[in-house]
Amino acid sequence: MPRDASLRAGVPAAAARDDRRRGLATAEPARSAVLTLLGSFRLRVGAAEVRLPVGAQRLLVVLALRGRQSRSRVAGTLWPDSPEARALGSLRTSLWRINLAAPALVVDTGGAIDLAPEVTVDARELIERTKALLQGAPSSTSTSTSTGVLPPGLDDGGELLPDWDDEWLADERERLCQLHLHVRESFAERLASEGKFGLALDMALGALRLDTLRESAHRSVIRIHLQEGNLSEARRAYATCRRVLAQELGVAPAPETTRMLGLPADHPPRADRARPAWGRP
């Protein structure tokens, strides 16, 4: 690693050289690095798995999800309760540890820091695939939609670092969750239009399992039952929707939902229609 690159990344050049002589650093380039954020944190450089302290892991996650940022902003995000000088000191330590383990993984770009562009991040790839699906890119939707198979990362939930409790992750988790829900609803609509009602219903019910209060997912279930000609199932799905919204939010279904069955907005669900549409007792 060039001396000036070490200094830009916050690594004391002499200390980095000494540590590498003791075998504490890898020599793999950043282009061989793969960062996994879905499920649990994992960093691989080449064929080796790289272990980092929690502070260094958190720094990589911020840069992976939010991209290029100033040092002050990153320090304020990761150490919000520390004085600025101490937070910046913690940032320098984390940068040093990262560059010690994986040189050139973090780069300095005009006074800000970022992951090297060659680093592969699974969460970024998932977001791009999901956007392509929602935009209807033929190469992305043809096979997946016809088979009812979600893209990798969504088929198993695609949860972002579920064991981490950092508050700054909440917005990123919500972003992924909303993309996941929209993909499921979009797939459900496309599958139903092809007459694949079983696969369509599985997609729509999967969205409800993720968020039982999502009225658009309830509408997807009702719509699929109606398209398949199952009026009684559609009415039960509507009754479930109405009951859940009343119990949890104290509201009635939107007019758009009630109109699907030709019901008045104040139509009360019968008790025998209140069986949950997604199989709960």
mmCIF file of C-alpha atoms in Angstrom:
data_model
loop_
_atom_site.group_PDB
_atom_site.id
_atom_site.type_symbol
_atom_site.label_atom_id
_atom_site.label_comp_id
_atom_site.label_asym_id
_atom_site.label_seq_id
_atom_site.Cartn_x
_atom_site.Cartn_y
_atom_site.Cartn_z
ATOM 1 C CA MET A 1 0.000 0.000 0.000
ATOM 2 C CA PRO A 2 1.535 3.377 -0.973
ATOM 3 C CA ARG A 3 2.620 5.588 1.884
ATOM 4 C CA ASP A 4 0.417 8.531 0.839
ATOM 5 C CA ALA A 5 -2.648 6.283 0.579
ATOM 6 C CA SER A 6 -2.054 5.065 4.125
ATOM 7 C CA LEU A 7 -1.881 8.588 5.423
ATOM 8 C CA ARG A 8 -5.017 9.689 3.560
ATOM 9 C CA ALA A 9 -7.010 6.835 5.034
ATOM 10 C CA GLY A 10 -5.958 7.743 8.557
ATOM 11 C CA VAL A 11 -3.373 4.956 8.993
ATOM 12 C CA PRO A 12 0.055 5.782 10.407
ATOM 13 C CA ALA A 13 2.282 4.470 7.580
ATOM 14 C CA ALA A 14 5.080 3.172 9.817
ATOM 15 C CA ALA A 15 2.655 1.394 12.157
ATOM 16 C CA ALA A 16 0.844 -0.171 9.220
ATOM 17 C CA ARG A 17 4.146 -1.475 7.780
ATOM 18 C CA ASP A 18 5.153 -2.926 11.153
ATOM 19 C CA ASP A 19 1.800 -4.658 11.597
ATOM 20 C CA ARG A 20 1.906 -6.118 8.098
ATOM 21 C CA ARG A 21 5.392 -7.515 8.813
ATOM 22 C CA ARG A 22 3.850 -9.264 11.832
ATOM 23 C CA GLY A 23 1.196 -10.790 9.538
ATOM 24 C CA LEU A 24 -1.738 -8.748 10.871
ATOM 25 C CA ALA A 25 -2.866 -7.282 7.546
ATOM 26 C CA THR A 26 -3.947 -8.747 4.227
ATOM 27 C CA ALA A 27 -2.422 -7.776 0.908
ATOM 28 C CA GLU A 28 -5.560 -8.405 -1.154
ATOM 29 C CA PRO A 29 -6.767 -5.454 -3.243
ATOM 30 C CA ALA A 30 -10.137 -3.810 -2.593
ATOM 31 C CA ARG A 31 -11.507 -5.155 -5.873
ATOM 32 C CA SER A 32 -11.661 -8.631 -4.304
ATOM 33 C CA ALA A 33 -13.648 -7.465 -1.236
ATOM 34 C CA VAL A 34 -17.234 -8.589 -0.623
ATOM 35 C CA LEU A 35 -19.248 -7.006 2.192
ATOM 36 C CA THR A 36 -22.351 -8.843 3.426
ATOM 37 C CA LEU A 37 -24.976 -6.916 5.410
ATOM 38 C CA LEU A 38 -28.094 -9.024 4.887
ATOM 39 C CA GLY A 39 -28.471 -11.375 7.832
ATOM 40 C CA SER A 40 -25.175 -10.741 9.590
ATOM 41 C CA PHE A 41 -22.027 -8.701 9.019
ATOM 42 C CA ARG A 42 -19.344 -10.438 7.021
ATOM 43 C CA LEU A 43 -16.314 -9.160 5.145
ATOM 44 C CA ARG A 44 -14.315 -11.299 2.760
ATOM 45 C CA VAL A 45 -11.199 -10.147 0.957
ATOM 46 C CA GLY A 46 -10.169 -12.666 -1.629
ATOM 47 C CA ALA A 47 -10.559 -16.117 -0.097
ATOM 48 C CA ALA A 48 -10.117 -14.910 3.482
ATOM 49 C CA GLU A 49 -12.734 -13.770 5.946
ATOM 50 C CA VAL A 50 -11.659 -10.555 7.680
ATOM 51 C CA ARG A 51 -12.590 -9.994 11.321
ATOM 52 C CA LEU A 52 -12.987 -6.427 12.532
ATOM 53 C CA PRO A 53 -13.891 -4.756 15.831
ATOM 54 C CA VAL A 54 -17.476 -3.546 16.153
ATOM 55 C CA GLY A 55 -16.523 0.109 15.648
ATOM 56 C CA ALA A 56 -14.807 -0.676 12.360
ATOM 57 C CA GLN A 57 -17.761 -2.788 11.246
ATOM 58 C CA ARG A 58 -20.173 0.062 11.936
ATOM 59 C CA LEU A 59 -18.031 2.448 9.905
ATOM 60 C CA LEU A 60 -18.069 0.130 6.893
ATOM 61 C CA VAL A 61 -21.837 -0.284 7.162
ATOM 62 C CA VAL A 62 -22.444 3.487 7.196
ATOM 63 C CA LEU A 63 -20.297 3.980 4.105
ATOM 64 C CA ALA A 64 -21.851 0.980 2.352
ATOM 65 C CA LEU A 65 -25.404 2.227 2.894
ATOM 66 C CA ARG A 66 -24.970 5.993 2.673
ATOM 67 C CA GLY A 67 -21.978 6.400 0.408
ATOM 68 C CA ARG A 68 -19.406 9.187 0.466
ATOM 69 C CA GLN A 69 -19.577 11.391 3.577
ATOM 70 C CA SER A 70 -17.466 13.885 5.451
ATOM 71 C CA ARG A 71 -15.510 12.612 8.426
ATOM 72 C CA SER A 72 -17.450 14.874 10.792
ATOM 73 C CA ARG A 73 -20.774 13.516 9.590
ATOM 74 C CA VAL A 74 -19.682 9.903 9.925
ATOM 75 C CA ALA A 75 -18.261 10.542 13.402
ATOM 76 C CA GLY A 76 -21.497 12.257 14.481
ATOM 77 C CA THR A 77 -23.582 9.349 13.193
ATOM 78 C CA LEU A 78 -21.553 6.607 14.854
ATOM 79 C CA TRP A 79 -20.650 8.354 18.120
ATOM 80 C CA PRO A 80 -23.471 10.880 18.663
ATOM 81 C CA ASP A 81 -22.999 11.058 22.443
ATOM 82 C CA SER A 82 -19.274 11.808 22.313
ATOM 83 C CA PRO A 83 -17.665 15.246 22.006
ATOM 84 C CA GLU A 84 -16.615 15.967 18.442
ATOM 85 C CA ALA A 85 -12.903 15.602 19.144
ATOM 86 C CA ARG A 86 -13.393 12.224 20.766
ATOM 87 C CA ALA A 87 -15.750 11.045 18.015
ATOM 88 C CA LEU A 88 -13.211 12.013 15.349
ATOM 89 C CA GLY A 89 -10.536 10.183 17.322
ATOM 90 C CA SER A 90 -12.712 7.056 17.370
ATOM 91 C CA LEU A 91 -13.190 7.436 13.623
ATOM 92 C CA ARG A 92 -9.435 7.623 13.042
ATOM 93 C CA THR A 93 -8.951 4.475 15.122
ATOM 94 C CA SER A 94 -11.602 2.618 13.120
ATOM 95 C CA LEU A 95 -10.046 3.743 9.838
ATOM 96 C CA TRP A 96 -6.658 2.542 11.041
ATOM 97 C CA ARG A 97 -8.048 -0.860 12.009
ATOM 98 C CA ILE A 98 -9.832 -1.275 8.669
ATOM 99 C CA ASN A 99 -6.776 -0.364 6.631
ATOM 100 C CA LEU A 100 -4.660 -2.616 8.796
ATOM 101 C CA ALA A 101 -6.890 -5.595 7.982
ATOM 102 C CA ALA A 102 -7.900 -4.671 4.425
ATOM 103 C CA PRO A 103 -5.757 -1.991 2.769
ATOM 104 C CA ALA A 104 -7.481 0.368 0.324
ATOM 105 C CA LEU A 105 -10.976 -0.728 1.419
ATOM 106 C CA VAL A 106 -11.797 2.842 2.501
ATOM 107 C CA VAL A 107 -10.629 5.747 0.360
ATOM 108 C CA ASP A 108 -10.345 9.487 0.868
ATOM 109 C CA THR A 109 -12.107 11.492 -1.850
ATOM 110 C CA GLY A 110 -11.672 15.215 -1.600
ATOM 111 C CA GLY A 111 -11.765 15.400 2.170
ATOM 112 C CA ALA A 112 -14.587 12.847 2.541
ATOM 113 C CA ILE A 113 -14.384 9.074 2.959
ATOM 114 C CA ASP A 114 -16.071 6.283 1.051
ATOM 115 C CA LEU A 115 -15.794 2.593 0.309
ATOM 116 C CA ALA A 116 -13.554 1.836 -2.623
ATOM 117 C CA PRO A 117 -15.778 1.582 -5.729
ATOM 118 C CA GLU A 118 -14.600 -1.980 -6.378
ATOM 119 C CA VAL A 119 -16.116 -3.309 -3.119
ATOM 120 C CA THR A 120 -19.184 -5.501 -3.643
ATOM 121 C CA VAL A 121 -22.009 -4.909 -1.123
ATOM 122 C CA ASP A 122 -24.971 -7.304 -1.099
ATOM 123 C CA ALA A 123 -27.456 -4.697 0.204
ATOM 124 C CA ARG A 124 -26.579 -2.315 -2.636
ATOM 125 C CA GLU A 125 -27.021 -5.086 -5.197
ATOM 126 C CA LEU A 126 -30.378 -6.038 -3.686
ATOM 127 C CA ILE A 127 -31.627 -2.455 -3.917
ATOM 128 C CA GLU A 128 -30.591 -2.201 -7.564
ATOM 129 C CA ARG A 129 -32.217 -5.544 -8.457
ATOM 130 C CA THR A 130 -35.405 -4.531 -6.669
ATOM 131 C CA LYS A 131 -35.589 -1.195 -8.470
ATOM 132 C CA ALA A 132 -35.112 -2.967 -11.793
ATOM 133 C CA LEU A 133 -37.980 -5.330 -10.966
ATOM 134 C CA LEU A 134 -40.290 -2.479 -10.025
ATOM 135 C CA GLN A 135 -39.377 -0.613 -13.212
ATOM 136 C CA GLY A 136 -40.284 -3.695 -15.220
ATOM 137 C CA ALA A 137 -36.905 -4.308 -16.824
ATOM 138 C CA PRO A 138 -37.544 -7.376 -19.034
ATOM 139 C CA SER A 139 -34.233 -9.052 -18.217
ATOM 140 C CA SER A 140 -35.001 -8.777 -14.506
ATOM 141 C CA THR A 141 -38.665 -9.730 -14.434
ATOM 142 C CA SER A 142 -39.291 -12.409 -17.047
ATOM 143 C CA THR A 143 -37.888 -15.469 -15.292
ATOM 144 C CA SER A 144 -38.570 -14.398 -11.708
ATOM 145 C CA THR A 145 -42.173 -13.396 -12.339
ATOM 146 C CA SER A 146 -43.059 -16.462 -14.416
ATOM 147 C CA THR A 147 -41.794 -18.818 -11.709
ATOM 148 C CA GLY A 148 -42.946 -16.758 -8.744
ATOM 149 C CA VAL A 149 -39.415 -16.706 -7.344
ATOM 150 C CA LEU A 150 -38.128 -13.599 -5.643
ATOM 151 C CA PRO A 151 -34.565 -12.428 -6.356
ATOM 152 C CA PRO A 152 -31.788 -13.481 -3.947
ATOM 153 C CA GLY A 153 -31.939 -11.434 -0.749
ATOM 154 C CA LEU A 154 -35.724 -11.024 -0.870
ATOM 155 C CA ASP A 155 -36.636 -14.696 -0.945
ATOM 156 C CA ASP A 156 -35.333 -15.114 2.609
ATOM 157 C CA GLY A 157 -36.536 -11.748 3.913
ATOM 158 C CA GLY A 158 -33.466 -9.679 3.113
ATOM 159 C CA GLU A 159 -33.309 -8.302 6.660
ATOM 160 C CA LEU A 160 -30.561 -5.792 7.256
ATOM 161 C CA LEU A 161 -28.316 -6.672 10.233
ATOM 162 C CA PRO A 162 -31.262 -7.787 12.420
ATOM 163 C CA ASP A 163 -29.103 -8.215 15.537
ATOM 164 C CA TRP A 164 -27.847 -4.618 15.474
ATOM 165 C CA ASP A 165 -29.736 -1.997 17.490
ATOM 166 C CA ASP A 166 -28.166 1.203 16.086
ATOM 167 C CA GLU A 167 -30.836 3.874 15.614
ATOM 168 C CA TRP A 168 -29.312 5.134 12.342
ATOM 169 C CA LEU A 169 -30.119 1.770 10.745
ATOM 170 C CA ALA A 170 -33.881 2.281 11.113
ATOM 171 C CA ASP A 171 -34.277 4.329 7.923
ATOM 172 C CA GLU A 172 -32.180 1.885 5.910
ATOM 173 C CA ARG A 173 -34.210 -1.071 7.178
ATOM 174 C CA GLU A 174 -37.453 0.708 6.330
ATOM 175 C CA ARG A 175 -36.174 1.429 2.828
ATOM 176 C CA LEU A 176 -35.419 -2.243 2.201
ATOM 177 C CA CYS A 177 -38.701 -3.339 3.764
ATOM 178 C CA GLN A 178 -40.757 -1.003 1.568
ATOM 179 C CA LEU A 179 -38.957 -2.170 -1.565
ATOM 180 C CA HIS A 180 -39.596 -5.778 -0.534
ATOM 181 C CA LEU A 181 -43.304 -5.114 0.018
ATOM 182 C CA HIS A 182 -43.710 -3.324 -3.305
ATOM 183 C CA VAL A 183 -41.945 -6.121 -5.171
ATOM 184 C CA ARG A 184 -44.231 -8.728 -3.606
ATOM 185 C CA GLU A 185 -47.354 -6.752 -4.488
ATOM 186 C CA SER A 186 -46.080 -6.161 -8.024
ATOM 187 C CA PHE A 187 -45.262 -9.850 -8.479
ATOM 188 C CA ALA A 188 -48.685 -10.809 -7.114
ATOM 189 C CA GLU A 189 -50.413 -8.573 -9.659
ATOM 190 C CA ARG A 190 -48.362 -9.897 -12.587
ATOM 191 C CA LEU A 191 -48.810 -13.545 -11.596
ATOM 192 C CA ALA A 192 -52.558 -13.105 -11.176
ATOM 193 C CA SER A 193 -52.785 -11.499 -14.626
ATOM 194 C CA GLU A 194 -51.176 -14.677 -16.007
ATOM 195 C CA GLY A 195 -53.710 -16.863 -14.203
ATOM 196 C CA LYS A 196 -51.140 -18.172 -11.706
ATOM 197 C CA PHE A 197 -53.390 -17.510 -8.739
ATOM 198 C CA GLY A 198 -51.681 -19.839 -6.261
ATOM 199 C CA LEU A 199 -48.290 -18.176 -6.776
ATOM 200 C CA ALA A 200 -49.919 -14.752 -6.776
ATOM 201 C CA LEU A 201 -51.663 -15.414 -3.481
ATOM 202 C CA ASP A 202 -48.434 -16.672 -1.924
ATOM 203 C CA MET A 203 -46.740 -13.410 -2.882
ATOM 204 C CA ALA A 204 -49.571 -11.262 -1.515
ATOM 205 C CA LEU A 205 -49.822 -13.216 1.740
ATOM 206 C CA GLY A 206 -46.051 -12.896 2.123
ATOM 207 C CA ALA A 207 -46.470 -9.121 2.057
ATOM 208 C CA LEU A 208 -49.138 -9.385 4.766
ATOM 209 C CA ARG A 209 -46.844 -11.474 6.940
ATOM 210 C CA LEU A 210 -44.297 -8.679 6.715
ATOM 211 C CA ASP A 211 -46.867 -5.988 7.590
ATOM 212 C CA THR A 212 -50.361 -7.036 8.685
ATOM 213 C CA LEU A 213 -51.512 -3.392 8.707
ATOM 214 C CA ARG A 214 -50.632 -2.756 5.060
ATOM 215 C CA GLU A 215 -53.986 -2.162 3.403
ATOM 216 C CA SER A 216 -52.624 -2.396 -0.123
ATOM 217 C CA ALA A 217 -51.473 -5.945 0.676
ATOM 218 C CA HIS A 218 -54.966 -6.770 1.953
ATOM 219 C CA ARG A 219 -56.350 -5.426 -1.324
ATOM 220 C CA SER A 220 -53.975 -7.656 -3.257
ATOM 221 C CA VAL A 221 -55.327 -10.719 -1.457
ATOM 222 C CA ILE A 222 -58.942 -9.656 -2.026
ATOM 223 C CA ARG A 223 -58.283 -8.889 -5.699
ATOM 224 C CA ILE A 224 -56.667 -12.272 -6.362
ATOM 225 C CA HIS A 225 -59.600 -14.122 -4.772
ATOM 226 C CA LEU A 226 -62.009 -12.130 -6.932
ATOM 227 C CA GLN A 227 -59.986 -12.778 -10.089
ATOM 228 C CA GLU A 228 -60.043 -16.480 -9.319
ATOM 229 C CA GLY A 229 -63.805 -16.345 -8.757
ATOM 230 C CA ASN A 230 -63.706 -17.083 -5.028
ATOM 231 C CA LEU A 231 -66.170 -14.527 -3.671
ATOM 232 C CA SER A 232 -66.458 -16.129 -0.224
ATOM 233 C CA GLU A 233 -62.664 -16.047 0.210
ATOM 234 C CA ALA A 234 -62.602 -12.434 -0.933
ATOM 235 C CA ARG A 235 -65.243 -11.539 1.651
ATOM 236 C CA ARG A 236 -63.288 -13.297 4.403
ATOM 237 C CA ALA A 237 -60.157 -11.445 3.362
ATOM 238 C CA TYR A 238 -62.073 -8.168 3.514
ATOM 239 C CA ALA A 239 -63.459 -9.030 6.971
ATOM 240 C CA THR A 240 -59.928 -9.763 8.181
ATOM 241 C CA CYS A 241 -58.702 -6.454 6.790
ATOM 242 C CA ARG A 242 -61.502 -4.525 8.466
ATOM 243 C CA ARG A 243 -61.015 -6.266 11.815
ATOM 244 C CA VAL A 244 -57.236 -5.768 11.876
ATOM 245 C CA LEU A 245 -57.461 -2.085 10.974
ATOM 246 C CA ALA A 246 -60.178 -1.493 13.577
ATOM 247 C CA GLN A 247 -58.318 -3.294 16.357
ATOM 248 C CA GLU A 248 -54.856 -1.902 15.662
ATOM 249 C CA LEU A 249 -55.525 1.560 14.220
ATOM 250 C CA GLY A 250 -59.135 2.329 15.067
ATOM 251 C CA VAL A 251 -59.991 3.019 11.417
ATOM 252 C CA ALA A 252 -62.165 1.428 8.718
ATOM 253 C CA PRO A 253 -60.851 0.243 5.342
ATOM 254 C CA ALA A 254 -60.422 2.917 2.699
ATOM 255 C CA PRO A 255 -63.263 3.385 0.182
ATOM 256 C CA GLU A 256 -60.985 1.885 -2.466
ATOM 257 C CA THR A 257 -60.991 -1.374 -0.490
ATOM 258 C CA THR A 258 -64.715 -1.557 0.211
ATOM 259 C CA ARG A 259 -65.576 -0.767 -3.407
ATOM 260 C CA MET A 260 -63.803 -3.937 -4.511
ATOM 261 C CA LEU A 261 -66.731 -5.944 -3.133
ATOM 262 C CA GLY A 262 -69.397 -3.374 -3.885
ATOM 263 C CA LEU A 263 -69.923 -2.736 -0.185
ATOM 264 C CA PRO A 264 -70.832 0.517 1.571
ATOM 265 C CA ALA A 265 -68.037 2.123 3.558
ATOM 266 C CA ASP A 266 -69.744 1.305 6.882
ATOM 267 C CA HIS A 267 -70.363 -2.362 6.009
ATOM 268 C CA PRO A 268 -69.748 -4.421 9.190
ATOM 269 C CA PRO A 269 -68.021 -7.787 8.772
ATOM 270 C CA ARG A 270 -69.914 -10.844 9.990
ATOM 271 C CA ALA A 271 -68.265 -12.848 12.754
ATOM 272 C CA ASP A 272 -68.101 -15.985 10.588
ATOM 273 C CA ARG A 273 -66.136 -14.011 7.984
ATOM 274 C CA ALA A 274 -63.390 -12.929 10.337
ATOM 275 C CA ARG A 275 -61.066 -15.898 9.810
ATOM 276 C CA PRO A 276 -57.615 -14.463 8.999
ATOM 277 C CA ALA A 277 -56.920 -14.639 5.288
ATOM 278 C CA TRP A 278 -53.316 -15.705 5.803
ATOM 279 C CA GLY A 279 -54.040 -18.766 7.904
ATOM 280 C CA ARG A 280 -53.767 -17.514 11.473
ATOM 281 C CA PRO A 281 -56.252 -19.001 13.975
#
